[in-house]
XYZ file of C-alpha atoms in Angstrom:
341
model
C 0.202 -0.084 -0.129
C 1.131 3.338 -0.863
C 1.643 6.112 1.830
C 3.124 9.465 2.255
C 5.531 10.670 5.010
C 8.461 13.069 5.412
C 11.899 11.407 4.485
C 14.751 12.566 6.760
C 17.098 9.748 5.679
C 19.501 11.518 2.935
C 21.231 8.659 2.112
C 18.129 6.920 1.246
C 16.695 9.780 -0.591
C 19.771 10.110 -2.669
C 20.058 6.703 -3.269
C 16.565 6.388 -4.728
C 17.187 9.298 -7.103
C 20.557 7.651 -8.341
C 18.269 4.780 -9.645
C 15.641 7.140 -11.435
C 15.305 8.996 -14.926
C 15.571 11.628 -15.838
C 18.257 12.558 -13.783
C 17.659 15.889 -12.016
C 19.328 17.881 -9.305
C 16.140 20.290 -8.577
C 14.809 16.914 -6.216
C 18.263 16.546 -4.612
C 19.012 16.815 -0.928
C 21.567 19.737 -2.001
C 18.908 21.641 -3.619
C 16.702 21.239 -0.234
C 19.847 22.475 1.507
C 20.260 25.467 -0.723
C 16.543 26.599 -0.690
C 16.591 26.171 3.283
C 19.650 28.276 3.235
C 17.424 30.915 1.528
C 14.922 30.963 3.936
C 12.194 28.744 2.184
C 10.656 26.117 4.523
C 11.236 22.751 2.550
C 9.217 19.552 2.712
C 11.139 16.661 1.854
C 7.942 14.220 1.135
C 8.628 10.466 0.344
C 6.265 8.054 -1.202
C 6.403 4.888 0.407
C 5.508 1.454 -0.462
C 5.291 -0.305 2.910
C 8.946 0.532 4.142
C 10.291 1.013 0.308
C 10.869 4.186 -0.695
C 9.360 4.385 -4.472
C 8.916 7.948 -4.668
C 10.284 11.890 -3.990
C 8.543 15.168 -4.012
C 10.733 18.020 -2.541
C 8.232 20.777 -1.739
C 9.137 24.179 -1.366
C 7.152 26.917 0.461
C 7.677 30.009 -1.561
C 6.843 33.395 0.141
C 5.550 36.000 -2.184
C 4.119 39.473 -1.624
C 1.233 38.765 -3.977
C 0.590 35.387 -2.553
C 2.560 32.421 -1.456
C 2.627 28.826 -3.079
C 3.906 25.415 -2.787
C 6.598 24.615 -5.570
C 7.586 21.077 -6.548
C 10.540 21.576 -8.767
C 11.187 18.677 -11.337
C 9.104 16.231 -9.165
C 7.884 14.082 -7.925
C 10.154 11.520 -9.313
C 8.524 7.809 -8.897
C 9.844 4.367 -9.523
C 8.644 2.793 -12.813
C 6.386 0.352 -11.384
C 4.339 3.058 -9.220
C 0.811 3.566 -10.863
C 0.822 7.077 -11.459
C -2.976 7.514 -11.066
C -2.681 6.455 -7.308
C 0.538 8.396 -6.864
C -0.734 11.534 -8.103
C -3.592 11.382 -6.239
C -2.265 10.833 -2.840
C 0.250 13.665 -3.424
C -2.205 16.052 -4.486
C -4.201 15.378 -1.490
C -0.983 15.737 0.774
C -0.074 19.206 -1.126
C -3.395 20.599 -0.184
C -3.065 19.732 3.323
C 0.237 21.457 3.277
C -1.111 24.504 1.424
C -3.629 24.916 3.963
C -0.981 24.699 6.699
C 1.346 27.346 5.070
C -1.616 29.747 3.653
C -0.611 29.044 0.221
C -2.837 30.181 -2.494
C -1.759 27.567 -5.058
C 0.330 24.687 -5.799
C 2.762 24.903 -8.726
C 4.395 21.478 -10.016
C 7.167 21.632 -12.628
C 7.152 17.877 -13.651
C 9.950 16.265 -15.724
C 7.153 14.183 -17.056
C 7.390 14.207 -20.851
C 5.401 16.858 -22.452
C 2.399 14.622 -23.675
C -1.308 15.122 -24.070
C -1.649 12.120 -21.423
C 0.596 13.610 -19.092
C -0.925 16.936 -19.061
C -4.647 14.969 -18.812
C -2.819 13.226 -15.674
C -2.663 16.629 -13.999
C -5.768 18.228 -15.369
C -7.924 15.329 -14.011
C -6.934 16.697 -10.543
C -7.442 20.227 -10.956
C -4.195 21.613 -12.376
C -4.051 24.143 -15.276
C -1.338 25.587 -17.331
C 0.864 27.966 -15.502
C 1.247 31.432 -16.999
C 4.927 31.144 -17.020
C 7.678 28.600 -16.691
C 9.689 27.974 -13.237
C 12.375 26.003 -14.819
C 13.636 25.328 -18.384
C 11.063 23.044 -19.865
C 12.839 22.047 -23.230
C 16.532 20.849 -22.276
C 19.136 20.316 -24.884
C 21.157 17.225 -23.541
C 24.615 15.477 -24.913
C 25.345 11.890 -24.570
C 29.096 12.370 -23.498
C 29.868 8.465 -23.676
C 31.442 8.336 -27.214
C 34.837 8.989 -27.992
C 36.010 12.414 -28.183
C 36.800 12.095 -31.770
C 32.897 11.052 -32.483
C 31.674 13.842 -30.156
C 33.764 16.363 -32.483
C 32.519 14.753 -35.312
C 28.876 15.139 -34.330
C 29.044 18.878 -33.528
C 28.427 21.622 -36.084
C 31.379 22.392 -37.764
C 31.646 26.255 -36.835
C 31.544 24.776 -33.557
C 34.609 22.707 -34.090
C 36.291 25.434 -35.467
C 35.867 28.052 -32.637
C 37.194 25.348 -30.230
C 40.259 25.279 -32.532
C 40.420 28.890 -32.829
C 40.184 29.331 -28.949
C 42.970 26.937 -28.180
C 45.140 28.533 -30.910
C 44.420 31.863 -29.351
C 46.046 30.655 -26.135
C 42.765 30.228 -24.048
C 43.222 28.171 -21.028
C 40.415 26.392 -18.938
C 40.687 26.195 -15.147
C 38.338 23.754 -12.857
C 37.513 24.913 -9.523
C 35.958 22.663 -6.981
C 35.482 24.974 -3.896
C 34.010 28.312 -3.175
C 36.922 30.340 -3.965
C 35.539 30.043 -7.724
C 32.678 31.994 -7.099
C 34.486 35.325 -6.602
C 35.962 34.814 -10.340
C 32.396 33.788 -11.639
C 30.781 36.616 -10.067
C 32.831 39.385 -11.861
C 32.183 37.921 -15.074
C 28.515 37.093 -14.296
C 27.693 40.679 -13.543
C 29.168 42.192 -16.793
C 27.135 39.479 -18.508
C 23.659 40.670 -16.564
C 24.433 44.193 -17.382
C 24.864 43.237 -21.062
C 21.785 41.115 -21.612
C 19.416 42.778 -18.976
C 18.073 39.519 -17.294
C 16.962 39.017 -13.722
C 20.164 37.948 -11.863
C 20.517 35.299 -9.179
C 21.889 37.230 -6.019
C 25.478 36.654 -5.056
C 24.167 35.169 -1.698
C 21.904 32.609 -3.443
C 24.868 31.505 -5.702
C 26.927 31.171 -2.451
C 24.577 29.062 -0.811
C 23.972 26.851 -4.035
C 27.634 26.325 -4.233
C 28.275 25.401 -0.776
C 25.603 22.942 -0.765
C 26.688 20.992 -4.029
C 30.393 21.508 -3.253
C 30.430 19.771 0.284
C 29.201 16.424 -1.452
C 31.648 16.861 -4.368
C 28.717 17.707 -6.732
C 29.754 21.044 -8.256
C 32.288 22.466 -10.485
C 33.274 26.212 -11.549
C 34.961 26.230 -14.757
C 36.789 29.577 -15.944
C 38.415 30.446 -19.370
C 41.171 33.003 -19.507
C 43.310 34.609 -21.815
C 45.999 36.844 -20.820
C 45.125 36.385 -17.214
C 41.488 37.767 -18.090
C 38.499 35.596 -17.472
C 36.314 35.922 -20.276
C 34.065 32.959 -20.084
C 32.666 30.938 -16.860
C 30.039 28.392 -15.750
C 28.852 26.744 -13.042
C 28.396 22.962 -13.502
C 26.024 20.839 -11.250
C 26.578 17.111 -11.138
C 23.680 14.889 -10.118
C 22.863 11.091 -10.726
C 25.497 10.444 -13.548
C 24.662 13.430 -15.337
C 25.852 17.384 -15.207
C 23.755 20.237 -15.465
C 24.802 23.630 -17.252
C 23.047 25.449 -14.568
C 24.853 29.014 -14.695
C 26.695 30.918 -17.433
C 28.486 33.980 -18.016
C 30.896 35.677 -20.244
C 32.569 38.996 -20.946
C 34.138 39.156 -24.720
C 34.866 42.373 -24.623
C 38.502 42.243 -24.049
C 39.021 39.708 -27.082
C 35.609 39.970 -29.026
C 37.161 37.859 -31.846
C 38.162 34.835 -29.468
C 35.634 31.927 -28.916
C 36.255 31.308 -25.326
C 33.068 29.662 -24.657
C 33.316 27.240 -26.992
C 36.571 25.958 -25.442
C 35.266 26.010 -22.108
C 32.278 23.759 -22.871
C 34.517 21.309 -24.615
C 36.810 21.008 -21.696
C 33.915 20.982 -19.078
C 32.610 17.951 -21.376
C 35.997 16.240 -21.229
C 36.393 16.930 -17.403
C 32.688 15.318 -17.098
C 33.601 12.157 -19.028
C 37.106 11.814 -16.692
C 34.587 11.741 -13.621
C 32.372 9.144 -15.102
C 29.223 11.232 -16.129
C 27.209 9.884 -19.025
C 25.027 12.998 -19.926
C 25.897 16.562 -20.159
C 22.205 18.758 -19.636
C 22.909 22.274 -21.519
C 19.845 23.302 -19.714
C 17.220 25.496 -21.176
C 16.995 25.918 -25.266
C 13.952 27.382 -27.135
C 12.650 25.680 -30.248
C 14.773 26.657 -33.395
C 11.884 28.213 -35.364
C 11.787 30.883 -32.070
C 14.193 33.279 -33.834
C 12.899 36.536 -32.128
C 13.298 34.701 -28.318
C 15.820 36.363 -25.837
C 17.314 32.942 -25.478
C 17.659 32.180 -29.507
C 21.227 32.809 -29.603
C 22.492 30.963 -26.426
C 20.097 28.009 -27.599
C 22.042 27.973 -30.979
C 25.258 27.802 -29.302
C 24.329 24.897 -27.059
C 22.692 22.805 -30.069
C 26.387 23.410 -31.807
C 27.596 20.735 -29.485
C 25.279 17.930 -30.652
C 22.815 16.239 -28.750
C 19.036 15.949 -28.426
C 15.974 17.726 -27.194
C 13.976 16.403 -23.936
C 10.757 18.418 -23.443
C 9.421 18.411 -20.113
C 5.436 19.224 -19.033
C 4.738 22.676 -18.751
C 4.421 23.752 -15.101
C 1.147 23.485 -13.666
C -0.844 25.317 -11.411
C -3.598 24.274 -8.838
C -5.431 27.005 -7.789
C -6.466 27.126 -3.995
C -7.799 30.956 -3.384
C -9.235 33.635 -5.737
C -5.941 35.486 -5.161
C -4.264 33.031 -7.443
C -5.767 34.888 -10.392
C -3.881 38.143 -9.488
C -0.609 36.214 -9.702
C -1.794 34.859 -12.955
C -2.409 38.299 -14.277
C 0.789 39.560 -13.306
C 3.016 36.570 -14.491
C 0.809 36.831 -17.614
C 2.128 40.394 -18.230
C 5.594 39.499 -17.288
C 5.796 36.506 -19.863
C 4.682 39.054 -22.526
C 7.006 41.537 -21.680
C 9.934 39.501 -21.568
C 8.864 37.585 -24.833
C 9.322 34.254 -23.109
């Protein structure tokens, strides 16, 4: 019989996620710690079959001025044999109880289920509806890095291979940092990127808490690409369950505008991840190739150049619990349109 109760056993939680697909860091114990350090209340719900953990639903209580809500990032993660309908029925009831206890006005689920009509129906039958905006990327670009380096290079776009070679010839060097000292270097380049691209940035404190949580478990790398002692590209890579994720990136090409350092940086990251035994490298969010007016079009083109495949996740789903939800819906709809997302 299925039941839900808090899971406080980190080793059990992590071991379960290590065996599931798709891999995600957004249900990890480290992500729980990141959010707790940001003063969010986190509920680590476990789905049990008798005494066996068969599902995780990391649930975060987000306080917001326009109305607080429960967020389930890339969850729930269920063992393949678990009946979806039974699990979702139980979890939805539990989330409703938690929402009432926390005075939340809605529940937002960002499931890694494939974006199919049947999965959409699975949630809509339980009262969920399309959220006005995404919370996490819903179209990811993933590269299988198990082939040889020669095969990986061959499968890249020609211009990507040329850019890697050009950066090598220019003398770009890439360094990997596995402790929080690397965040100082990343932050300088990140600020330049934010000023140039005008996107909503993460705070330094937020990045520090994320890095600290994942560094402790050896699950994070900071990579920097430099030329003539100037850092011109940087990335924060999160490791989880045999995969790696390009979670944060930054670049400042102004000192050397003709040197494609970011291409070499990513290639060195791929080589390092192979050395560490990772099987997949998730470049994180992209937009459809047809979305040429989208703010992420150029970045998506860059990521696709390394070869790989798309993975489309179910669009974020909201379960309204109060009439106040519709104010959030209006605000987020306006925000999405203004940002052309």
